[in-house]
XYZ file of C-alpha atoms in Angstrom:
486
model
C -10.312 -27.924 -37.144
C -11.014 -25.606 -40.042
C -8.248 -23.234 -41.809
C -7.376 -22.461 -45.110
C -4.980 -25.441 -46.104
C -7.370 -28.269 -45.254
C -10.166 -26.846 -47.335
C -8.363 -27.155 -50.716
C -8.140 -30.037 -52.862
C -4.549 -31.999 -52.681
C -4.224 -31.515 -56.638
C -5.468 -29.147 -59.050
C -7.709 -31.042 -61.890
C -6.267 -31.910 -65.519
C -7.017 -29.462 -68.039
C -9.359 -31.021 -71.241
C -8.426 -31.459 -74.380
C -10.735 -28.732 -76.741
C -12.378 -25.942 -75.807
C -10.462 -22.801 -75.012
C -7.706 -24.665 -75.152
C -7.850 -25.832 -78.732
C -9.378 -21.692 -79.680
C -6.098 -20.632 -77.755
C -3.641 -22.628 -79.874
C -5.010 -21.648 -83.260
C -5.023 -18.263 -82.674
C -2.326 -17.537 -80.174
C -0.689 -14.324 -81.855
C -4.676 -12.069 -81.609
C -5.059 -13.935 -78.295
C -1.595 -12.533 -76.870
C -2.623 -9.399 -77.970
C -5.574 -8.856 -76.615
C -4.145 -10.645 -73.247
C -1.930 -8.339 -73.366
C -4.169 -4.998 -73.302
C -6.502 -6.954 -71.185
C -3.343 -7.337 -68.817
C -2.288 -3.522 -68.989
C -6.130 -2.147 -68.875
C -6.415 -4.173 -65.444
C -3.485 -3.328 -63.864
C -2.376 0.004 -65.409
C 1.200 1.000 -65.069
C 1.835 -1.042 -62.166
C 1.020 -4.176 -63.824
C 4.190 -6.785 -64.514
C 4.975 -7.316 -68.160
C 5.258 -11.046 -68.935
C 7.689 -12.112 -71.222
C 6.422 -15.246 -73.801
C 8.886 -18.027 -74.562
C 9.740 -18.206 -78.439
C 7.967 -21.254 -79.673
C 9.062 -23.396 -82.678
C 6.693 -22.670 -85.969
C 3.531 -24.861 -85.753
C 3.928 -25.484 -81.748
C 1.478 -24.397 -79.506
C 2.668 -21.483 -77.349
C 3.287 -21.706 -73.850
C 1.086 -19.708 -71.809
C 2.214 -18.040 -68.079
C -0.742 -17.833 -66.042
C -1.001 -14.542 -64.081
C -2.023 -15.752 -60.591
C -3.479 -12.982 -57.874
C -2.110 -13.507 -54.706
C -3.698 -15.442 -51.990
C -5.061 -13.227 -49.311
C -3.134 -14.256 -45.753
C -5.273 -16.005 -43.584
C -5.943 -14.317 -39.951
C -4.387 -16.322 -37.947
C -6.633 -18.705 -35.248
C -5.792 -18.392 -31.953
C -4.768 -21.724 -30.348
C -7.272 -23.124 -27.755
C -6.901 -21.730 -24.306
C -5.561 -25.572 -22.321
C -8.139 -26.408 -20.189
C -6.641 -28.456 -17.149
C -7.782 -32.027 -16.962
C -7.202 -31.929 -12.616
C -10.197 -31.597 -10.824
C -10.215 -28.739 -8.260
C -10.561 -29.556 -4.917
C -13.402 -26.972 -2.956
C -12.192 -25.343 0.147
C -13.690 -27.274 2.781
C -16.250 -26.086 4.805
C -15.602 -25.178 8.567
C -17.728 -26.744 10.613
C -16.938 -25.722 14.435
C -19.382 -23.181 16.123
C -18.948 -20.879 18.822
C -22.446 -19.286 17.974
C -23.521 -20.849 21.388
C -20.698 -18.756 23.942
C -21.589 -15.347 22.349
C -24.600 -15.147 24.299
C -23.111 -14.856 27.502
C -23.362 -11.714 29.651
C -20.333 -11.988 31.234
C -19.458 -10.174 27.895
C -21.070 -7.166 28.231
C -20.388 -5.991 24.542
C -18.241 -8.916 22.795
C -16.031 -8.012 20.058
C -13.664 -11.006 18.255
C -11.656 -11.731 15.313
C -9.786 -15.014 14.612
C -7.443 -15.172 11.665
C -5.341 -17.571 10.248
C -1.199 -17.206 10.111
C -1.730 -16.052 6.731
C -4.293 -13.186 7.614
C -7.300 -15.309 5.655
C -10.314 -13.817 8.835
C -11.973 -16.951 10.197
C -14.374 -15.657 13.134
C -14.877 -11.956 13.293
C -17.758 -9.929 15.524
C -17.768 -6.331 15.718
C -14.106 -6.290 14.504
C -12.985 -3.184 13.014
C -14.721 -1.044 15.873
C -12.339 0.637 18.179
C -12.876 -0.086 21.942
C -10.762 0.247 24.991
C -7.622 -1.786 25.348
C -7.124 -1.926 29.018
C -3.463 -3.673 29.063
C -3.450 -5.026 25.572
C -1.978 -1.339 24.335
C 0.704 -2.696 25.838
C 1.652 -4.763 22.878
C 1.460 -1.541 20.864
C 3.994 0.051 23.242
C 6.553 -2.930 22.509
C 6.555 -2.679 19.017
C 6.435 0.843 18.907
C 9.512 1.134 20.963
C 11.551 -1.704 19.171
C 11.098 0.855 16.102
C 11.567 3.664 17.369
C 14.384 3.134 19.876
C 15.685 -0.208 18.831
C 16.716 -4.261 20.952
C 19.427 -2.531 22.783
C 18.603 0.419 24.052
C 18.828 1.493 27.581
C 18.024 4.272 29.625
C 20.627 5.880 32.012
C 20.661 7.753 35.187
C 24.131 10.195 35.659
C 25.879 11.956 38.116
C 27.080 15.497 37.457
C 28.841 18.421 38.872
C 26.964 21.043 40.651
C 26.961 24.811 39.904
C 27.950 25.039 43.605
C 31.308 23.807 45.385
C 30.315 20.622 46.988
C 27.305 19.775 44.790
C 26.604 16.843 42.790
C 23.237 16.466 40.458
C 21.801 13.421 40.560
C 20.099 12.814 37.018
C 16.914 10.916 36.377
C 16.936 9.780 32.738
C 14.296 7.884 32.806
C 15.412 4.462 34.743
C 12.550 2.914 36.661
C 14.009 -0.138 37.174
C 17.660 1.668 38.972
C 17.355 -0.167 42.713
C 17.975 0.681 45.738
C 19.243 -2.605 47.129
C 22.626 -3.579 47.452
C 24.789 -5.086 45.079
C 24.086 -8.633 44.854
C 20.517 -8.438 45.709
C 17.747 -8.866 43.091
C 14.862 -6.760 42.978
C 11.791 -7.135 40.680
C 13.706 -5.918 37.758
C 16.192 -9.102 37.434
C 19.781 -7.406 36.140
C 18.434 -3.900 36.824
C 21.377 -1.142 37.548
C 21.861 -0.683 41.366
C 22.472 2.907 43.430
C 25.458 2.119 45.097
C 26.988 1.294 42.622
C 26.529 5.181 40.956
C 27.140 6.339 44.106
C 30.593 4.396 44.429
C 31.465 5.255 40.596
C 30.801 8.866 41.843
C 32.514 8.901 45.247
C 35.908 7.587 42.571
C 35.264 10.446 40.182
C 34.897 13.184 42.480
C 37.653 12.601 44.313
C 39.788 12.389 41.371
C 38.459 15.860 39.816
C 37.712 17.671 43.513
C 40.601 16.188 45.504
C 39.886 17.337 49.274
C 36.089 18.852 48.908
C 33.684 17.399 50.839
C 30.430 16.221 48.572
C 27.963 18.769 50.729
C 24.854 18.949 48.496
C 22.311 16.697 46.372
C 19.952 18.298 43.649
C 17.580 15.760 42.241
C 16.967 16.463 38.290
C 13.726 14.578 37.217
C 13.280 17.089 33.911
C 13.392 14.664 31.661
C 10.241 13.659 31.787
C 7.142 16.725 31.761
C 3.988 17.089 32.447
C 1.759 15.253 34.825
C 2.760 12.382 36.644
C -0.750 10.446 37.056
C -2.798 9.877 33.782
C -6.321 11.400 33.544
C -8.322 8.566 34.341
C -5.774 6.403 36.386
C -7.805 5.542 39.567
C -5.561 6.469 42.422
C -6.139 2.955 44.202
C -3.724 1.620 41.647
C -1.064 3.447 43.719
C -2.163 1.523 46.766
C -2.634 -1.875 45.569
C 1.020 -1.800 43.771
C -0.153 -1.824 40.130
C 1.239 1.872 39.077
C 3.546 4.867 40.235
C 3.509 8.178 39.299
C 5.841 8.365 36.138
C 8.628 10.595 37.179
C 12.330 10.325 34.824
C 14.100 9.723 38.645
C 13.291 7.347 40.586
C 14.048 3.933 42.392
C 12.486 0.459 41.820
C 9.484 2.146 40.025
C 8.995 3.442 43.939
C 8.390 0.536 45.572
C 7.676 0.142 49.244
C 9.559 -3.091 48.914
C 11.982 -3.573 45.450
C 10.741 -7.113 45.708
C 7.343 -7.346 45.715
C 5.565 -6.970 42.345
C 2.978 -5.426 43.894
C 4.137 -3.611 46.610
C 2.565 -0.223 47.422
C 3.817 2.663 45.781
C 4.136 6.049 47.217
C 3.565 9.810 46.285
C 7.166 11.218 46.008
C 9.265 9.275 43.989
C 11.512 11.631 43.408
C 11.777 12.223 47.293
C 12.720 8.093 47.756
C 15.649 8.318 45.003
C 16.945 11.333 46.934
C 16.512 9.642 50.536
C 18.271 6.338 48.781
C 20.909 8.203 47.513
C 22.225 10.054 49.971
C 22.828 7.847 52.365
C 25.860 7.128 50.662
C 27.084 10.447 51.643
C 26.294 10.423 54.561
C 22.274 11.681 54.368
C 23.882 14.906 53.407
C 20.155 17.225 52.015
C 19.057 17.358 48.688
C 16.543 18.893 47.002
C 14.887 19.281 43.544
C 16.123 21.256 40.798
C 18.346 21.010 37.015
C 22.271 20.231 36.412
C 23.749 22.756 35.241
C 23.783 23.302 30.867
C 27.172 21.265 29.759
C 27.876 20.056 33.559
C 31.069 17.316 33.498
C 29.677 13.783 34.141
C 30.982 12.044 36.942
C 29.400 8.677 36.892
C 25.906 6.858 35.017
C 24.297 3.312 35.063
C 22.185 2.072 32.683
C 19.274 -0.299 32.360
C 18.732 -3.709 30.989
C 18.307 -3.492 27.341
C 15.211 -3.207 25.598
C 15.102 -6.375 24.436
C 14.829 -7.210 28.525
C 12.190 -4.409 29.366
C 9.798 -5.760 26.967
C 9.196 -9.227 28.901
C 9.474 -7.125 32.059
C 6.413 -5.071 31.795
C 4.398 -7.772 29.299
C 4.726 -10.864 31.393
C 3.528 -9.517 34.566
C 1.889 -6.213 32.852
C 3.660 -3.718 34.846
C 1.882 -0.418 33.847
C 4.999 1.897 34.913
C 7.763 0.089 32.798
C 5.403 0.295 29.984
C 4.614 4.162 30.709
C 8.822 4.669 30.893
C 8.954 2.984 27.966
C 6.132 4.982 25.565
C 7.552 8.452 27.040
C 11.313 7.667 25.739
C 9.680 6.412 22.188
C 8.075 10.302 22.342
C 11.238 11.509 23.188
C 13.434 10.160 20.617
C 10.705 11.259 18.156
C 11.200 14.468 19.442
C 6.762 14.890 19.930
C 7.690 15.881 23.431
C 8.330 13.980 26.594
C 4.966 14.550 28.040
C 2.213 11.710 28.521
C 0.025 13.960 26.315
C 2.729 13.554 23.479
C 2.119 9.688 23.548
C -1.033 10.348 21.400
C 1.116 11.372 18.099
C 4.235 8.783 18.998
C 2.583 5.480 19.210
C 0.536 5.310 16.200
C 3.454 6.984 14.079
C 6.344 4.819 15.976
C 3.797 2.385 14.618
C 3.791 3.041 10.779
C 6.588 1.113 9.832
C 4.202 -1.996 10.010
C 2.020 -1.277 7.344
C -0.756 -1.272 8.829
C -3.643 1.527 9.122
C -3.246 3.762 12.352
C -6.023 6.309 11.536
C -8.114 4.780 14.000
C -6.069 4.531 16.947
C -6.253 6.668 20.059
C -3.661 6.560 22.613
C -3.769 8.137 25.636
C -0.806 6.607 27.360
C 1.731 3.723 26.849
C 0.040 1.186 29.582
C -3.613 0.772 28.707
C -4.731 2.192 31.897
C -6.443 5.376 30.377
C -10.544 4.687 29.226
C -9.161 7.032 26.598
C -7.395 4.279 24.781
C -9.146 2.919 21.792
C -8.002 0.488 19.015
C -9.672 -2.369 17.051
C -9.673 -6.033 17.448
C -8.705 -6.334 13.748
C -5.495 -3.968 14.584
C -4.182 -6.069 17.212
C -5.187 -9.187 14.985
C -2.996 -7.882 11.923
C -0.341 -6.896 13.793
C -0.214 -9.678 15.940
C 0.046 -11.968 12.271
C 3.721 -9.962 12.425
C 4.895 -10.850 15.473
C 3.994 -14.426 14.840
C 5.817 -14.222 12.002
C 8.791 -12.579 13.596
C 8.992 -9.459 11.391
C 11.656 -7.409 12.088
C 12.261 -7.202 15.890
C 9.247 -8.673 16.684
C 9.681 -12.112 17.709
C 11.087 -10.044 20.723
C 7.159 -9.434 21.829
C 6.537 -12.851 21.062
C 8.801 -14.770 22.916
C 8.040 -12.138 25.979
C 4.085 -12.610 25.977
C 2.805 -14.262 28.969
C 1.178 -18.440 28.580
C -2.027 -19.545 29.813
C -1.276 -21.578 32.524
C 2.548 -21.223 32.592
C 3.519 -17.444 33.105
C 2.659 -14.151 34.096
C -1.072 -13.129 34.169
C -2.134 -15.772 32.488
C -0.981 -17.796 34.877
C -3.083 -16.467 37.777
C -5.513 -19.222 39.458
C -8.403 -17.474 38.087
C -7.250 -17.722 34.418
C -7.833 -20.828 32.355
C -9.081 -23.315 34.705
C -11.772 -25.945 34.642
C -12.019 -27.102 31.433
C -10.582 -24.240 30.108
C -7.197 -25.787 31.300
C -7.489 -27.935 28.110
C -6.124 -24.767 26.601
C -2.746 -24.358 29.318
C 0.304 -23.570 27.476
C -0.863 -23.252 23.705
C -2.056 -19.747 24.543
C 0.193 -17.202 24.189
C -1.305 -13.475 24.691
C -1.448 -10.175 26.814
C -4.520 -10.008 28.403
C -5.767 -6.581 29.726
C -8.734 -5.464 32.661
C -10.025 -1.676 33.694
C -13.066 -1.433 35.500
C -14.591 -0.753 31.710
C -12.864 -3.407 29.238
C -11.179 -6.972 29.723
C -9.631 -7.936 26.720
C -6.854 -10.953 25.560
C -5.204 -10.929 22.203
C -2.805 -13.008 20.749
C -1.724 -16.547 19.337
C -3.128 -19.788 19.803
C -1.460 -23.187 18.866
C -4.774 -25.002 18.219
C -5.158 -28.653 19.679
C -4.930 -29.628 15.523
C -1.813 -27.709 14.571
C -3.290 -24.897 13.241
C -1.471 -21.670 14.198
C -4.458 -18.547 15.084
C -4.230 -15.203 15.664
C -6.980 -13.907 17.751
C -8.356 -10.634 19.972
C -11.262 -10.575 22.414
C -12.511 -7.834 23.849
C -15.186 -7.507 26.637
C -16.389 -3.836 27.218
C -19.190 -2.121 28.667
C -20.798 -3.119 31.791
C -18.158 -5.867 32.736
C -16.856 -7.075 35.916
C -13.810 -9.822 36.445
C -15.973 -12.748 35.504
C -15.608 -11.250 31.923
C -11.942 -12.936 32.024
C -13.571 -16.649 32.622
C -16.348 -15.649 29.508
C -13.241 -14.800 27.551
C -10.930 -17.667 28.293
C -13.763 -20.287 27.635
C -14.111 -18.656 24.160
C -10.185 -18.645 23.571
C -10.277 -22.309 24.424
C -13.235 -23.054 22.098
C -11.064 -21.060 19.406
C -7.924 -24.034 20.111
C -10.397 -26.716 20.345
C -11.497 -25.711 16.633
C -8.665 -24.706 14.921
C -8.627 -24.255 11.222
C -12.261 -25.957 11.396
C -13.149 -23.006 12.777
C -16.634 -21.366 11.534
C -17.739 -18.091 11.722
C -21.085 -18.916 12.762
């Protein structure tokens, strides 16, 4: 290293004897003199006078040397450390799907694999958005644990009528309420049973109407508006159990039989409540209409708690739970209480995440609408947040169906073969239309690697497409982190 000290000698050299030296001593008096205007030429009036010692006769004088001062040296930046520990490369993934994407089952393919930590390791086609089929319902959960919070509930109430001898029965919003007895389970496990409203109400109405017969039932299904059936709902669903006309009153989501999943539903929902109802007074009529504005309530039951509904319409993918569900978020949003309203609640309910909603279209809270459109990469982001429990999540995680173990991805036609490899490290909500099978979710990979994955199949698709996708899923657990995207 170079710098100023280093560069000078370590001692200044003797002076000789003679020379100016000797000139200096013998004539100091005309040499201070001129030294002196020398002195005050150079540095004018802001030069310092120097004061010369008084010198014995015949003794040389004593000279003061007028040094100018040493410029400060600009200061050299230390060297930048330079660490002496090699750096390891990332290593290179080495496990290939390439080979499955080929397969028609697909019809269009669309994928994205991350990591826990959101690092992409497989994407095709990813931030294009396609129809959901049941997937959505995923975005229904965590809008609604937002929005309306773990514990809420939805009630159904008895009121006074306008009339003498009138009660309103109140629908507000409880598609789960059953009609079977006490003590009897339907498919909603801890769901709120009718006879036990109608007993709370036969207590209360004697107490406030002592000696008037109960003559009358109205039916009040306002809370919900708007159409019942979504536009592109095929009607067969209705038939083959899968989906109900969404009405705010009515009984075991209307049910031929409260418990069979998929029992047929019918065309009056609002009609069954009625007929279930009163029979408790003995089948007196009813009809449709509103409670009166500020009516006194007599008795209300209330569903399970959120934090319940959410396995209850993921697990088995129950379109009308999840279609209760997305019309209270709109409600308590105050967008309406309309399926049509669902299109502004979800994607705000679903803000709070963080993560870009410009691109979603919703067109109901199920997935059953071709209208529905999100991304691969959107359910892959926000599905990183449910793995990682954030906020009420972990709610939607622990109530996602597992290949081989629960719900629809336990059906015999889902991971079988030598896709069974894959049996209970699959956790996701798979979806089918006629249009679009998708599955999206979280995969504990056979080497310990936690993924985060979405699938969709779209297009010209039939049910083989859930096969194509569940051999790709299990290709994604037999890689792991080795996973390529090639």
């Amino acid at each position: 290293m170079t710098d100023a000290a280093s560069s000078a000698p370590a001692t200044p050299p003797a002076h000789r004897r003679g020379g100016i030296g000797s000139v200096l001593g013998r004539h100091r008096t005309a040499w201070l003199v001129t030294a002196s205007v020398a002195a005050f030429t150079l540095l004018g009036g802001s030069a310092v006078a120097l004061g010369a010692a008084t010198t014995p006769a015949g003794a040389p004088a004593a000279v003061t040397p007028v040094y100018s001062p040493t410029p400060t040296p600009t200061p050299t930046p230390p060297p930048r450390p330079v660490s002496t520990i090699e750096q390891a490369a990332s290593p290179l993934r080495t496990c290939s799907v390439g080979s499955l994407l080929s397969d028609g089952r697909f019809g269009t393919l669309q994928a994205q694999v991350l990591r826990a930590d959101g690092q992409v390791m497989f994407e095709r086609d990813a931030d294009t958005a396609s129809q959901t089929a049941s997937s959505l319902k995923v975005l229904t959960a965590a809008a609604a644990l937002n929005v309306l919070g773990p514990d809420f509930r939805a009630s159904t109430r008895v009121v006074a009528g306008a009339e003498a001898g009138t009660i309103v029965l109140v629908g507000g919003g409880d598609l789960t309420l059953t009609r079977l007895p006490s003590g009897q389970e339907p498919v909603y496990t801890g769901a709120a049973h009718l006879d036990d409203l109608a007993a709370k109400t036969k207590t209360a109405w004697q107490a406030q109407f002592p000696g008037t017969p109960i003559t009358r039932i109205v039916l009040d299904s306002s809370y919900f508006g708007g159409k019942t059936w979504g536009d592109t709902w095929p009607p067969t669903e209705r038939g083959t159990g899968w989906l109900s006309h969404i009405t705010a009153l009515q009984v075991d989501a209307d049910r031929a039989d409260p418990r069979v999943f998929l029992s047929p539903r019918g065309d009056d929902p609002i009609g069954r409540a009625g007929a279930a109802f009163a029979q408790y007074f003995n089948d007196v009529p009813f009809e449709q209409g509103t409670a009166p504005a500020g009516a006194a309530e007599l008795a209300s039951v209330s569903s399970q708690p959120l934090e319940t509904l959410i396995p209850q319409f993921l697990i088995p993918s129950d379109n009308s739970l999840a279609e209760m569900v997305a019309r209270h978020v709109a409600i308590k949003l105050g967008v309406g209480n309309t399926i049509d309203a669902l299109a502004a609640a979800i994607p705000r309910s679903l803000d709070v995440y963080g993560i870009d909603t410009s691109g979603l279209r919703v067109a109901d809270g199920s997935g059953m609408s071709r209208n529905n459109a999100v991304a691969p990469s959107y359910f892959t982001a926000l599905f990183v947040k449910i793995h990682a429990r954030e906020g009420a999540l972990g709610i939607v995680r622990d109530g996602l169906p597992v290949a081989g173990e629960s719900g629809t991805l336990n059906y015999s036609n889902r991971f079988f073969g030598d896709n069974a490899v894959a049996r209970g490290h699959v956790r996701a909500k798979s979806g089918s239309i006629s249009s679009a099978y998708t599955l999206t979710g979280i995969i504990d990979a056979a080497d310990g690697s936690t993924l985060i994955f979405a699938i969709f199949a779209t297009g010209r698709v039939g049910a083989e497409a859930r096969t194509a996708i569940d051999t790709l899923a299990t290709a994604f657990y037999r890689c792991g982190g080795n996973l390529s995207n090639r």
